[in-house]
Short mmCIF file of N, CA, C and O in Angstrom, two decimals:
data_model
loop_
_atom_site.label_atom_id
_atom_site.label_comp_id
_atom_site.label_asym_id
_atom_site.label_seq_id
_atom_site.Cartn_x
_atom_site.Cartn_y
_atom_site.Cartn_z
N MET A 1 67.81 22.89 62.99
CA MET A 1 67.15 24.35 63.84
C MET A 1 66.98 25.27 62.69
O MET A 1 66.04 25.91 63.02
N TYR A 2 68.04 25.20 61.54
CA TYR A 2 67.73 26.44 60.71
C TYR A 2 66.19 26.56 59.45
O TYR A 2 65.72 26.94 59.61
N ASP A 3 65.95 24.96 59.71
CA ASP A 3 64.47 24.35 58.54
C ASP A 3 63.85 25.12 59.54
O ASP A 3 62.58 25.84 59.19
N PHE A 4 63.73 24.63 60.91
CA PHE A 4 62.46 25.64 61.83
C PHE A 4 62.43 26.81 61.83
O PHE A 4 61.38 27.32 61.62
N ILE A 5 63.50 27.17 62.35
CA ILE A 5 62.78 28.93 62.50
C ILE A 5 63.04 29.64 60.95
O ILE A 5 62.03 30.44 61.17
N GLN A 6 63.76 29.14 59.85
CA GLN A 6 63.32 29.44 58.38
C GLN A 6 61.76 29.71 58.26
O GLN A 6 61.10 30.68 57.71
N LYS A 7 61.15 28.28 58.46
CA LYS A 7 59.85 28.12 58.32
C LYS A 7 58.61 28.70 59.30
O LYS A 7 57.91 29.47 58.76
N PHE A 8 59.31 28.75 60.45
CA PHE A 8 58.73 29.93 61.31
C PHE A 8 58.63 31.35 61.01
O PHE A 8 57.65 31.94 61.16
N HIS A 9 59.85 31.75 60.46
CA HIS A 9 60.10 33.51 60.30
C HIS A 9 58.84 33.43 58.66
O HIS A 9 58.35 34.04 58.99
N SER A 10 58.93 32.56 57.90
CA SER A 10 57.81 32.53 56.81
C SER A 10 56.51 32.35 56.99
O SER A 10 56.33 33.31 56.49
N GLY A 11 56.24 31.43 57.76
CA GLY A 11 54.63 31.27 58.52
C GLY A 11 54.51 32.65 59.52
O GLY A 11 52.99 33.31 59.02
N TRP A 12 54.77 32.95 60.05
CA TRP A 12 54.43 34.38 61.15
C TRP A 12 54.58 35.43 59.80
O TRP A 12 53.74 36.45 60.57
N ALA A 13 55.19 35.52 58.94
CA ALA A 13 55.25 36.57 58.38
C ALA A 13 53.51 37.24 57.94
O ALA A 13 53.27 37.95 57.70
N TYR A 14 53.12 35.66 57.22
CA TYR A 14 51.64 35.97 56.95
C TYR A 14 50.87 36.46 57.98
O TYR A 14 49.86 37.13 57.66
N LEU A 15 51.13 35.91 59.29
CA LEU A 15 50.17 36.37 60.27
C LEU A 15 50.49 37.92 60.43
O LEU A 15 49.39 38.81 60.84
N ALA A 16 51.57 38.18 60.65
CA ALA A 16 52.00 39.81 60.95
C ALA A 16 52.15 40.38 60.22
O ALA A 16 51.50 41.79 60.45
N LEU A 17 51.61 40.41 58.94
CA LEU A 17 51.35 41.04 57.67
C LEU A 17 49.83 41.21 57.80
O LEU A 17 49.58 42.28 57.62
N LEU A 18 48.93 40.38 58.34
CA LEU A 18 47.59 40.43 58.16
C LEU A 18 47.13 40.96 59.17
O LEU A 18 46.41 42.01 59.02
N VAL A 19 48.09 40.89 60.46
CA VAL A 19 47.52 42.14 61.28
C VAL A 19 48.06 43.13 61.24
O VAL A 19 46.82 43.99 61.63
N LEU A 20 48.88 43.38 60.95
CA LEU A 20 49.55 44.88 60.47
C LEU A 20 48.54 45.85 59.29
O LEU A 20 48.48 46.76 59.62
N VAL A 21 47.94 44.65 58.43
CA VAL A 21 47.13 45.41 57.54
C VAL A 21 45.95 45.67 57.84
O VAL A 21 45.27 46.62 57.66
N VAL A 22 45.23 44.52 58.72
CA VAL A 22 43.97 45.27 59.56
C VAL A 22 44.65 46.31 60.50
O VAL A 22 43.47 47.31 60.66
N ALA A 23 45.40 46.43 61.21
CA ALA A 23 45.54 48.06 62.22
C ALA A 23 45.54 49.15 61.28
O ALA A 23 45.60 49.79 61.39
N VAL A 24 46.26 48.96 59.94
CA VAL A 24 46.49 50.15 59.00
C VAL A 24 45.06 50.63 58.42
O VAL A 24 44.45 51.48 58.61
N VAL A 25 44.16 49.48 57.94
CA VAL A 25 42.66 49.46 57.61
C VAL A 25 41.95 50.22 58.93
O VAL A 25 41.14 51.27 58.46
N ASN A 26 42.43 49.88 59.83
CA ASN A 26 41.28 50.09 61.07
C ASN A 26 41.55 51.75 61.10
O ASN A 26 40.44 52.50 61.64
N SER A 27 42.80 51.91 61.21
CA SER A 27 43.10 53.28 61.24
C SER A 27 42.79 54.65 60.33
O SER A 27 42.48 55.79 60.66
N PHE A 28 42.88 53.75 59.34
CA PHE A 28 42.42 54.52 58.34
C PHE A 28 40.89 54.96 58.25
O PHE A 28 40.41 56.27 58.14
N ILE A 29 40.25 53.64 58.87
CA ILE A 29 38.64 54.14 59.03
C ILE A 29 38.13 54.65 59.97
O ILE A 29 37.41 55.94 59.78
N GLY A 30 38.92 54.83 61.13
CA GLY A 30 38.67 55.69 61.95
C GLY A 30 38.99 57.18 61.98
O GLY A 30 38.57 57.78 62.04
N MET A 31 40.07 57.40 61.31
CA MET A 31 40.36 58.68 60.78
C MET A 31 39.81 59.09 59.99
O MET A 31 39.07 60.22 60.06
N PHE A 32 39.09 58.74 58.93
CA PHE A 32 38.21 58.79 57.96
C PHE A 32 36.81 58.97 58.42
O PHE A 32 35.86 60.04 58.12
N SER A 33 36.05 58.00 59.26
CA SER A 33 34.90 58.42 59.66
C SER A 33 34.74 58.85 61.04
O SER A 33 33.84 59.39 61.53
N LYS A 34 35.70 59.44 61.50
CA LYS A 34 35.99 60.44 62.75
C LYS A 34 35.44 59.79 63.99
O LYS A 34 34.89 60.47 64.26
N LYS A 35 35.36 58.82 63.88
CA LYS A 35 35.19 58.18 65.07
C LYS A 35 35.87 58.17 66.69
O LYS A 35 36.86 58.69 66.49
N GLU A 36 35.34 57.54 67.67
CA GLU A 36 36.09 57.46 68.94
C GLU A 36 37.00 56.54 68.84
O GLU A 36 36.76 55.51 68.49
N PHE A 37 38.22 56.84 69.51
CA PHE A 37 39.39 55.70 69.81
C PHE A 37 38.89 54.91 70.97
O PHE A 37 38.92 55.34 71.92
N THR A 38 38.99 53.77 70.67
CA THR A 38 38.57 52.77 71.68
C THR A 38 39.45 51.79 72.06
O THR A 38 40.72 52.07 71.43
N SER A 39 39.45 50.77 73.03
CA SER A 39 40.01 50.27 73.55
C SER A 39 40.42 49.06 72.39
O SER A 39 41.23 48.10 72.33
N LYS A 40 39.34 48.73 71.69
CA LYS A 40 39.43 47.58 70.62
C LYS A 40 40.12 47.86 69.51
O LYS A 40 41.21 47.53 68.83
N ASP A 41 40.21 49.30 69.21
CA ASP A 41 41.22 50.06 68.32
C ASP A 41 42.68 50.23 68.76
O ASP A 41 43.67 49.88 68.01
N ARG A 42 43.08 50.03 70.30
CA ARG A 42 44.32 49.89 70.75
C ARG A 42 44.84 48.64 70.67
O ARG A 42 45.99 48.48 70.38
N LYS A 43 43.96 47.59 70.85
CA LYS A 43 44.19 46.07 70.68
C LYS A 43 44.94 45.49 69.25
O LYS A 43 45.60 44.91 69.34
N ILE A 44 44.28 46.08 68.46
CA ILE A 44 44.25 45.69 67.45
C ILE A 44 45.68 46.37 66.89
O ILE A 44 46.73 45.95 66.15
N ALA A 45 45.62 47.87 67.01
CA ALA A 45 47.51 48.46 66.99
C ALA A 45 48.72 47.95 67.86
O ALA A 45 49.45 47.39 67.14
N LEU A 46 47.78 47.33 69.22
CA LEU A 46 48.88 46.51 69.72
C LEU A 46 48.99 45.15 69.43
O LEU A 46 50.13 44.42 69.83
N PHE A 47 48.54 44.34 68.99
CA PHE A 47 48.66 42.80 68.26
C PHE A 47 50.05 43.13 67.20
O PHE A 47 50.13 42.23 66.93
N ALA A 48 49.18 44.25 66.42
CA ALA A 48 50.18 44.70 65.29
C ALA A 48 51.81 44.52 65.04
O ALA A 48 52.42 44.05 65.18
N LEU A 49 51.94 45.41 66.82
CA LEU A 49 53.09 45.57 67.14
C LEU A 49 53.54 44.63 67.70
O LEU A 49 54.99 44.03 67.37
N ILE A 50 52.91 43.96 68.31
CA ILE A 50 53.51 42.48 68.76
C ILE A 50 53.48 41.33 67.82
O ILE A 50 54.92 41.00 68.12
N ALA A 51 53.29 41.08 66.93
CA ALA A 51 53.31 40.53 65.88
C ALA A 51 54.53 40.49 64.86
O ALA A 51 55.29 40.26 64.89
N ILE A 52 54.78 41.69 64.63
CA ILE A 52 55.71 42.70 64.12
C ILE A 52 57.33 42.19 64.75
O ILE A 52 58.04 41.97 63.91
N HIS A 53 57.07 42.57 66.25
CA HIS A 53 58.57 42.51 66.96
C HIS A 53 58.36 40.79 67.19
O HIS A 53 60.00 40.66 67.49
N ILE A 54 57.83 39.98 67.20
CA ILE A 54 58.06 38.45 66.99
C ILE A 54 58.68 38.28 65.55
O ILE A 54 59.87 37.55 65.65
N GLN A 55 58.25 38.63 64.72
CA GLN A 55 58.82 38.40 63.22
C GLN A 55 60.12 39.20 63.59
O GLN A 55 61.17 38.54 62.88
N LEU A 56 60.20 40.10 64.19
CA LEU A 56 61.78 40.77 64.30
C LEU A 56 62.80 39.99 64.60
O LEU A 56 63.82 39.64 64.68
N LEU A 57 62.39 39.35 66.00
CA LEU A 57 63.08 38.84 66.82
C LEU A 57 63.65 37.24 66.00
O LEU A 57 64.84 36.95 66.33
N VAL A 58 62.70 36.68 65.16
CA VAL A 58 62.60 35.66 64.91
C VAL A 58 63.80 35.97 63.52
O VAL A 58 64.57 34.94 63.43
N GLY A 59 63.55 37.17 62.87
CA GLY A 59 64.33 37.62 61.64
C GLY A 59 65.92 37.56 62.39
O GLY A 59 66.60 37.10 61.26
N ILE A 60 66.00 37.83 63.00
CA ILE A 60 67.58 38.25 63.82
C ILE A 60 68.22 37.01 63.91
O ILE A 60 69.02 36.95 63.68
N ILE A 61 67.33 36.25 64.57
CA ILE A 61 67.82 34.65 64.93
C ILE A 61 68.06 34.00 63.09
O ILE A 61 69.28 33.21 63.07
N LEU A 62 66.96 34.46 62.34
CA LEU A 62 67.49 33.62 61.17
C LEU A 62 68.48 34.27 60.44
O LEU A 62 69.46 33.92 59.82
N TYR A 63 68.66 35.70 60.72
CA TYR A 63 70.08 36.07 59.98
C TYR A 63 71.11 35.83 60.28
O TYR A 63 72.04 35.62 59.39
N PHE A 64 71.21 35.27 61.61
CA PHE A 64 72.64 34.99 62.09
C PHE A 64 72.82 33.06 61.74
O PHE A 64 74.01 32.29 61.76
N VAL A 65 71.94 32.21 61.65
CA VAL A 65 72.14 31.11 61.19
C VAL A 65 71.73 30.89 59.86
O VAL A 65 72.05 29.49 59.38
N SER A 66 71.43 31.60 59.23
CA SER A 66 71.57 31.35 57.65
C SER A 66 72.31 31.23 56.77
O SER A 66 72.78 32.45 56.77
N PRO A 67 72.36 30.54 55.86
CA PRO A 67 73.27 31.16 54.82
C PRO A 67 73.24 32.14 53.84
O PRO A 67 74.04 32.50 53.11
N LEU A 68 71.97 32.49 53.81
CA LEU A 68 71.22 33.88 52.89
C LEU A 68 71.67 34.91 53.89
O LEU A 68 71.33 36.25 53.26
N GLY A 69 72.02 34.65 55.46
CA GLY A 69 71.78 35.95 55.48
C GLY A 69 73.49 36.95 55.94
O GLY A 69 73.93 37.01 55.42
N PHE A 70 73.88 36.93 57.00
CA PHE A 70 75.00 37.25 57.40
C PHE A 70 76.41 36.67 56.87
O PHE A 70 77.39 37.28 56.48
N ASP A 71 76.27 35.53 56.42
CA ASP A 71 77.40 34.75 55.71
C ASP A 71 77.63 35.14 54.50
O ASP A 71 78.90 35.37 53.72
N SER A 72 76.58 35.95 54.26
CA SER A 72 76.64 36.28 52.20
C SER A 72 76.50 37.95 52.26
O SER A 72 76.42 38.00 51.01
N PHE A 73 76.54 38.33 53.05
CA PHE A 73 76.50 39.64 53.44
C PHE A 73 77.46 40.83 52.43
O PHE A 73 77.38 41.57 51.99
N GLY A 74 78.69 40.07 51.90
CA GLY A 74 80.03 40.94 51.48
C GLY A 74 79.52 40.88 49.68
O GLY A 74 80.09 41.31 49.26
N GLN A 75 78.68 39.81 49.73
CA GLN A 75 78.64 39.58 47.93
C GLN A 75 77.23 40.64 47.67
O GLN A 75 76.42 39.74 47.29
N MET A 76 77.58 41.86 47.29
CA MET A 76 76.51 42.59 46.88
C MET A 76 76.55 42.90 45.42
O MET A 76 75.27 43.51 45.06
N SER A 77 76.71 42.32 44.57
CA SER A 77 76.74 42.31 43.05
C SER A 77 75.82 41.31 42.99
O SER A 77 75.14 41.51 41.64
N ASP A 78 75.28 40.28 43.38
CA ASP A 78 74.29 39.21 43.51
C ASP A 78 73.03 39.91 43.85
O ASP A 78 72.64 39.92 45.42
N ARG A 79 71.89 40.26 43.07
CA ARG A 79 70.78 41.05 43.64
C ARG A 79 69.80 39.86 44.26
O ARG A 79 69.45 40.58 45.69
N ALA A 80 70.16 39.03 44.55
CA ALA A 80 69.05 38.16 45.70
C ALA A 80 69.69 38.13 46.66
O ALA A 80 69.16 38.47 47.79
N LEU A 81 70.96 37.46 46.76
CA LEU A 81 71.79 37.94 48.13
C LEU A 81 71.81 39.18 48.87
O LEU A 81 71.70 39.36 49.95
N ARG A 82 72.22 40.23 48.09
CA ARG A 82 72.02 41.60 48.60
C ARG A 82 70.27 41.62 49.34
O ARG A 82 70.62 42.14 50.35
N LEU A 83 69.23 41.44 48.29
CA LEU A 83 67.80 41.44 49.42
C LEU A 83 68.30 40.58 50.47
O LEU A 83 67.83 41.25 51.50
N THR A 84 68.41 39.53 50.38
CA THR A 84 68.29 39.07 51.88
C THR A 84 69.19 38.84 53.14
O THR A 84 69.09 38.96 54.11
N SER A 85 70.65 39.50 52.50
CA SER A 85 71.29 39.92 53.53
C SER A 85 71.33 41.37 53.68
O SER A 85 72.00 41.63 54.95
N LEU A 86 71.19 42.22 52.90
CA LEU A 86 71.23 43.49 53.67
C LEU A 86 69.99 44.42 53.13
O LEU A 86 69.63 44.75 54.38
N GLU A 87 69.47 44.44 52.07
CA GLU A 87 68.42 45.14 52.12
C GLU A 87 67.40 44.74 53.15
O GLU A 87 65.85 45.89 53.98
N HIS A 88 66.78 43.81 53.12
CA HIS A 88 65.37 42.83 53.73
C HIS A 88 65.36 42.95 55.05
O HIS A 88 64.56 43.91 55.85
N PRO A 89 66.77 42.59 55.91
CA PRO A 89 66.85 43.40 57.22
C PRO A 89 67.37 44.79 57.40
O PRO A 89 66.34 45.18 58.24
N LEU A 90 67.75 45.28 56.66
CA LEU A 90 67.84 46.97 56.93
C LEU A 90 66.56 47.53 57.51
O LEU A 90 65.92 48.37 57.94
N ILE A 91 65.90 47.48 55.99
CA ILE A 91 64.60 48.08 55.61
C ILE A 91 63.40 47.67 56.34
O ILE A 91 62.70 48.53 56.99
N ASN A 92 63.42 46.17 56.90
CA ASN A 92 62.45 45.63 58.02
C ASN A 92 62.69 46.57 59.27
O ASN A 92 61.54 46.65 59.88
N ILE A 93 63.75 46.47 59.73
CA ILE A 93 63.96 47.08 60.60
C ILE A 93 63.98 48.89 60.94
O ILE A 93 63.25 49.28 61.87
N ILE A 94 64.01 49.66 60.20
CA ILE A 94 63.30 50.44 59.98
C ILE A 94 62.13 51.04 59.87
O ILE A 94 61.37 51.84 60.67
N ALA A 95 61.44 49.73 59.22
CA ALA A 95 59.95 49.71 59.40
C ALA A 95 59.23 49.32 60.78
O ALA A 95 58.35 50.16 61.27
N ILE A 96 60.20 48.46 61.13
CA ILE A 96 59.62 48.39 62.60
C ILE A 96 60.12 49.35 63.67
O ILE A 96 59.36 49.84 64.55
N ILE A 97 60.88 49.81 63.69
CA ILE A 97 61.34 51.11 64.14
C ILE A 97 60.00 52.48 64.21
O ILE A 97 59.39 52.88 64.85
N LEU A 98 59.47 52.61 63.09
CA LEU A 98 58.57 53.69 62.57
C LEU A 98 57.06 52.99 63.29
O LEU A 98 56.59 53.39 63.63
N ILE A 99 56.82 52.06 62.90
CA ILE A 99 55.73 51.19 63.66
C ILE A 99 55.46 51.28 65.23
O ILE A 99 54.86 51.87 66.01
N THR A 100 56.85 51.01 65.63
CA THR A 100 57.27 51.55 67.63
C THR A 100 57.44 53.03 67.66
O THR A 100 56.63 53.16 68.63
N ILE A 101 57.58 53.67 66.99
CA ILE A 101 57.45 55.32 66.99
C ILE A 101 56.06 55.60 67.00
O ILE A 101 54.91 56.65 68.03
N GLY A 102 55.23 55.20 66.26
CA GLY A 102 53.61 55.23 65.99
C GLY A 102 52.84 54.97 67.44
O GLY A 102 52.26 55.88 67.58
N TRP A 103 53.07 53.66 67.86
CA TRP A 103 52.89 53.35 69.08
C TRP A 103 53.04 53.99 70.15
O TRP A 103 52.37 54.28 71.13
N SER A 104 54.17 54.79 70.35
CA SER A 104 54.83 55.17 71.39
C SER A 104 53.88 56.66 71.32
O SER A 104 53.62 57.13 72.25
N LYS A 105 54.11 57.06 70.02
CA LYS A 105 53.40 58.64 69.99
C LYS A 105 51.59 58.48 70.40
O LYS A 105 51.40 59.55 70.62
N HIS A 106 51.23 57.44 70.15
CA HIS A 106 49.66 57.56 70.30
C HIS A 106 49.27 57.35 71.57
O HIS A 106 48.62 58.23 71.90
N LYS A 107 50.23 57.52 72.40
CA LYS A 107 50.16 57.06 73.84
C LYS A 107 50.08 58.64 74.48
O LYS A 107 49.34 58.60 75.61
N LYS A 108 50.63 59.65 73.98
CA LYS A 108 50.95 61.16 74.61
C LYS A 108 49.43 61.85 74.13
O LYS A 108 49.75 62.85 74.20
N LEU A 109 48.59 60.91 72.81
CA LEU A 109 47.81 61.67 72.30
C LEU A 109 46.55 61.67 73.25
O LEU A 109 46.72 60.33 73.48
N VAL A 110 45.77 62.64 73.35
CA VAL A 110 44.52 62.58 73.51
C VAL A 110 42.90 62.60 72.75
O VAL A 110 42.21 61.59 72.49
N VAL A 111 43.32 63.45 71.61
CA VAL A 111 42.36 63.14 70.75
C VAL A 111 42.37 62.12 69.90
O VAL A 111 43.36 61.50 69.28
N SER A 112 41.15 61.67 69.53
CA SER A 112 41.00 60.09 68.45
C SER A 112 41.15 60.42 66.97
O SER A 112 41.87 59.47 66.74
N GLU A 113 40.83 61.12 66.51
CA GLU A 113 41.77 61.46 65.11
C GLU A 113 43.12 61.85 64.87
O GLU A 113 43.62 60.96 64.05
N SER A 114 43.72 62.44 66.46
CA SER A 114 45.24 62.07 66.10
C SER A 114 45.79 60.94 66.12
O SER A 114 46.80 60.55 65.62
N LYS A 115 45.30 60.18 67.13
CA LYS A 115 45.42 58.71 67.30
C LYS A 115 45.44 57.99 65.84
O LYS A 115 46.55 57.41 65.54
N PHE A 116 44.48 58.20 65.36
CA PHE A 116 44.27 57.11 64.21
C PHE A 116 45.37 57.83 63.06
O PHE A 116 45.75 57.29 62.20
N LYS A 117 45.18 59.17 62.88
CA LYS A 117 46.03 59.59 61.87
C LYS A 117 47.74 59.34 62.42
O LYS A 117 48.13 58.88 61.17
N THR A 118 48.11 59.18 63.47
CA THR A 118 49.19 58.88 63.72
C THR A 118 49.57 57.54 63.77
O THR A 118 50.71 56.56 62.87
N PHE A 119 48.95 56.40 63.80
CA PHE A 119 48.44 54.95 63.55
C PHE A 119 48.57 55.27 62.09
O PHE A 119 49.28 54.39 61.29
N SER A 120 48.01 55.48 61.12
CA SER A 120 47.84 55.74 59.93
C SER A 120 49.13 55.75 59.24
O SER A 120 49.52 55.28 58.32
N ILE A 121 49.78 56.98 59.77
CA ILE A 121 50.88 57.40 59.13
C ILE A 121 52.18 56.36 59.21
O ILE A 121 52.95 56.01 58.38
N PHE A 122 52.53 56.09 60.71
CA PHE A 122 53.67 55.44 61.21
C PHE A 122 53.47 53.92 60.84
O PHE A 122 54.28 53.23 60.29
N TYR A 123 52.64 53.31 61.17
CA TYR A 123 51.85 52.02 60.55
C TYR A 123 51.89 51.94 59.18
O TYR A 123 52.53 50.59 58.49
N GLY A 124 51.34 52.45 58.22
CA GLY A 124 51.33 52.44 57.12
C GLY A 124 52.17 52.74 56.40
O GLY A 124 52.77 51.92 55.49
N LEU A 125 53.81 53.78 56.79
CA LEU A 125 54.62 53.64 56.39
C LEU A 125 55.54 52.47 56.54
O LEU A 125 56.08 51.88 55.61
N GLY A 126 55.25 51.98 57.96
CA GLY A 126 56.12 50.74 58.36
C GLY A 126 55.37 49.36 57.08
O GLY A 126 56.46 48.44 56.56
N LEU A 127 54.26 49.30 57.02
CA LEU A 127 53.77 48.50 56.23
C LEU A 127 54.30 48.54 55.04
O LEU A 127 54.65 47.40 53.98
N LEU A 128 54.24 49.43 53.96
CA LEU A 128 54.73 49.78 52.99
C LEU A 128 56.57 49.58 52.73
O LEU A 128 56.71 49.03 51.66
N LEU A 129 57.08 49.82 53.43
CA LEU A 129 58.40 49.13 53.45
C LEU A 129 58.64 47.69 53.47
O LEU A 129 59.20 47.52 53.10
N ILE A 130 57.71 47.15 54.63
CA ILE A 130 57.86 45.77 54.55
C ILE A 130 57.42 45.46 53.60
O ILE A 130 58.16 44.76 52.67
N LEU A 131 56.47 45.87 52.75
CA LEU A 131 56.11 45.00 51.50
C LEU A 131 56.80 45.24 50.17
O LEU A 131 57.41 44.04 49.22
N SER A 132 57.56 46.32 50.23
CA SER A 132 59.12 46.60 49.42
C SER A 132 60.12 45.56 49.36
O SER A 132 60.79 45.65 48.52
N ARG A 133 60.40 45.09 50.58
CA ARG A 133 61.47 44.35 50.90
C ARG A 133 60.81 43.02 51.10
O ARG A 133 62.21 42.17 51.45
N ILE A 134 59.90 42.37 50.94
CA ILE A 134 59.57 41.19 50.82
C ILE A 134 60.35 40.20 50.00
O ILE A 134 60.06 40.69 48.79
N PRO A 135 61.12 39.05 50.29
CA PRO A 135 61.61 38.41 48.55
C PRO A 135 60.25 37.52 48.32
O PRO A 135 60.51 36.23 48.48
N TRP A 136 59.75 38.17 47.50
CA TRP A 136 58.26 37.51 46.96
C TRP A 136 58.84 35.88 46.09
O TRP A 136 57.74 35.44 46.07
N ASN A 137 59.57 36.00 45.82
CA ASN A 137 59.80 34.85 44.92
C ASN A 137 60.27 33.34 45.89
O ASN A 137 60.29 32.68 45.48
N MET A 138 60.74 33.92 47.21
CA MET A 138 60.54 33.04 48.06
C MET A 138 59.28 32.39 48.56
O MET A 138 58.85 31.73 49.36
N TRP A 139 58.45 33.51 48.65
CA TRP A 139 56.91 33.29 49.30
C TRP A 139 56.37 32.49 48.21
O TRP A 139 55.37 31.63 48.79
N PHE A 140 56.05 32.22 47.02
CA PHE A 140 55.36 31.56 46.21
C PHE A 140 55.88 30.60 45.14
O PHE A 140 57.49 30.76 44.81
#
């Protein structure tokens, strides 16, 4: 079971990151071109939100069944174990909270430029945090 969850978490990460990058780029394009916020823009942001939340759920499950997760939590002197047991989960949870706040805030806004700006800021910060804590040596 561990192998399947680990492979799913790693594979889904590519899709989740791709959709998140598309959402961030779309929000920047919308903000700078001053275009109208449409249902297509909302769906792109929603798909990114859903993909990232699925990644979070699978990651939480993996955290508790993986030998690199909760079991190695106390070994902070080992840089690789600290990344997988503390930094990666904590920073990515913060990033997902920011993305979720961005989604919630956009619903209260009326002006298209404000919606794009909200997505640009919150989804962009979330993307940067996620990229900063990916264990790149395990990806390639």
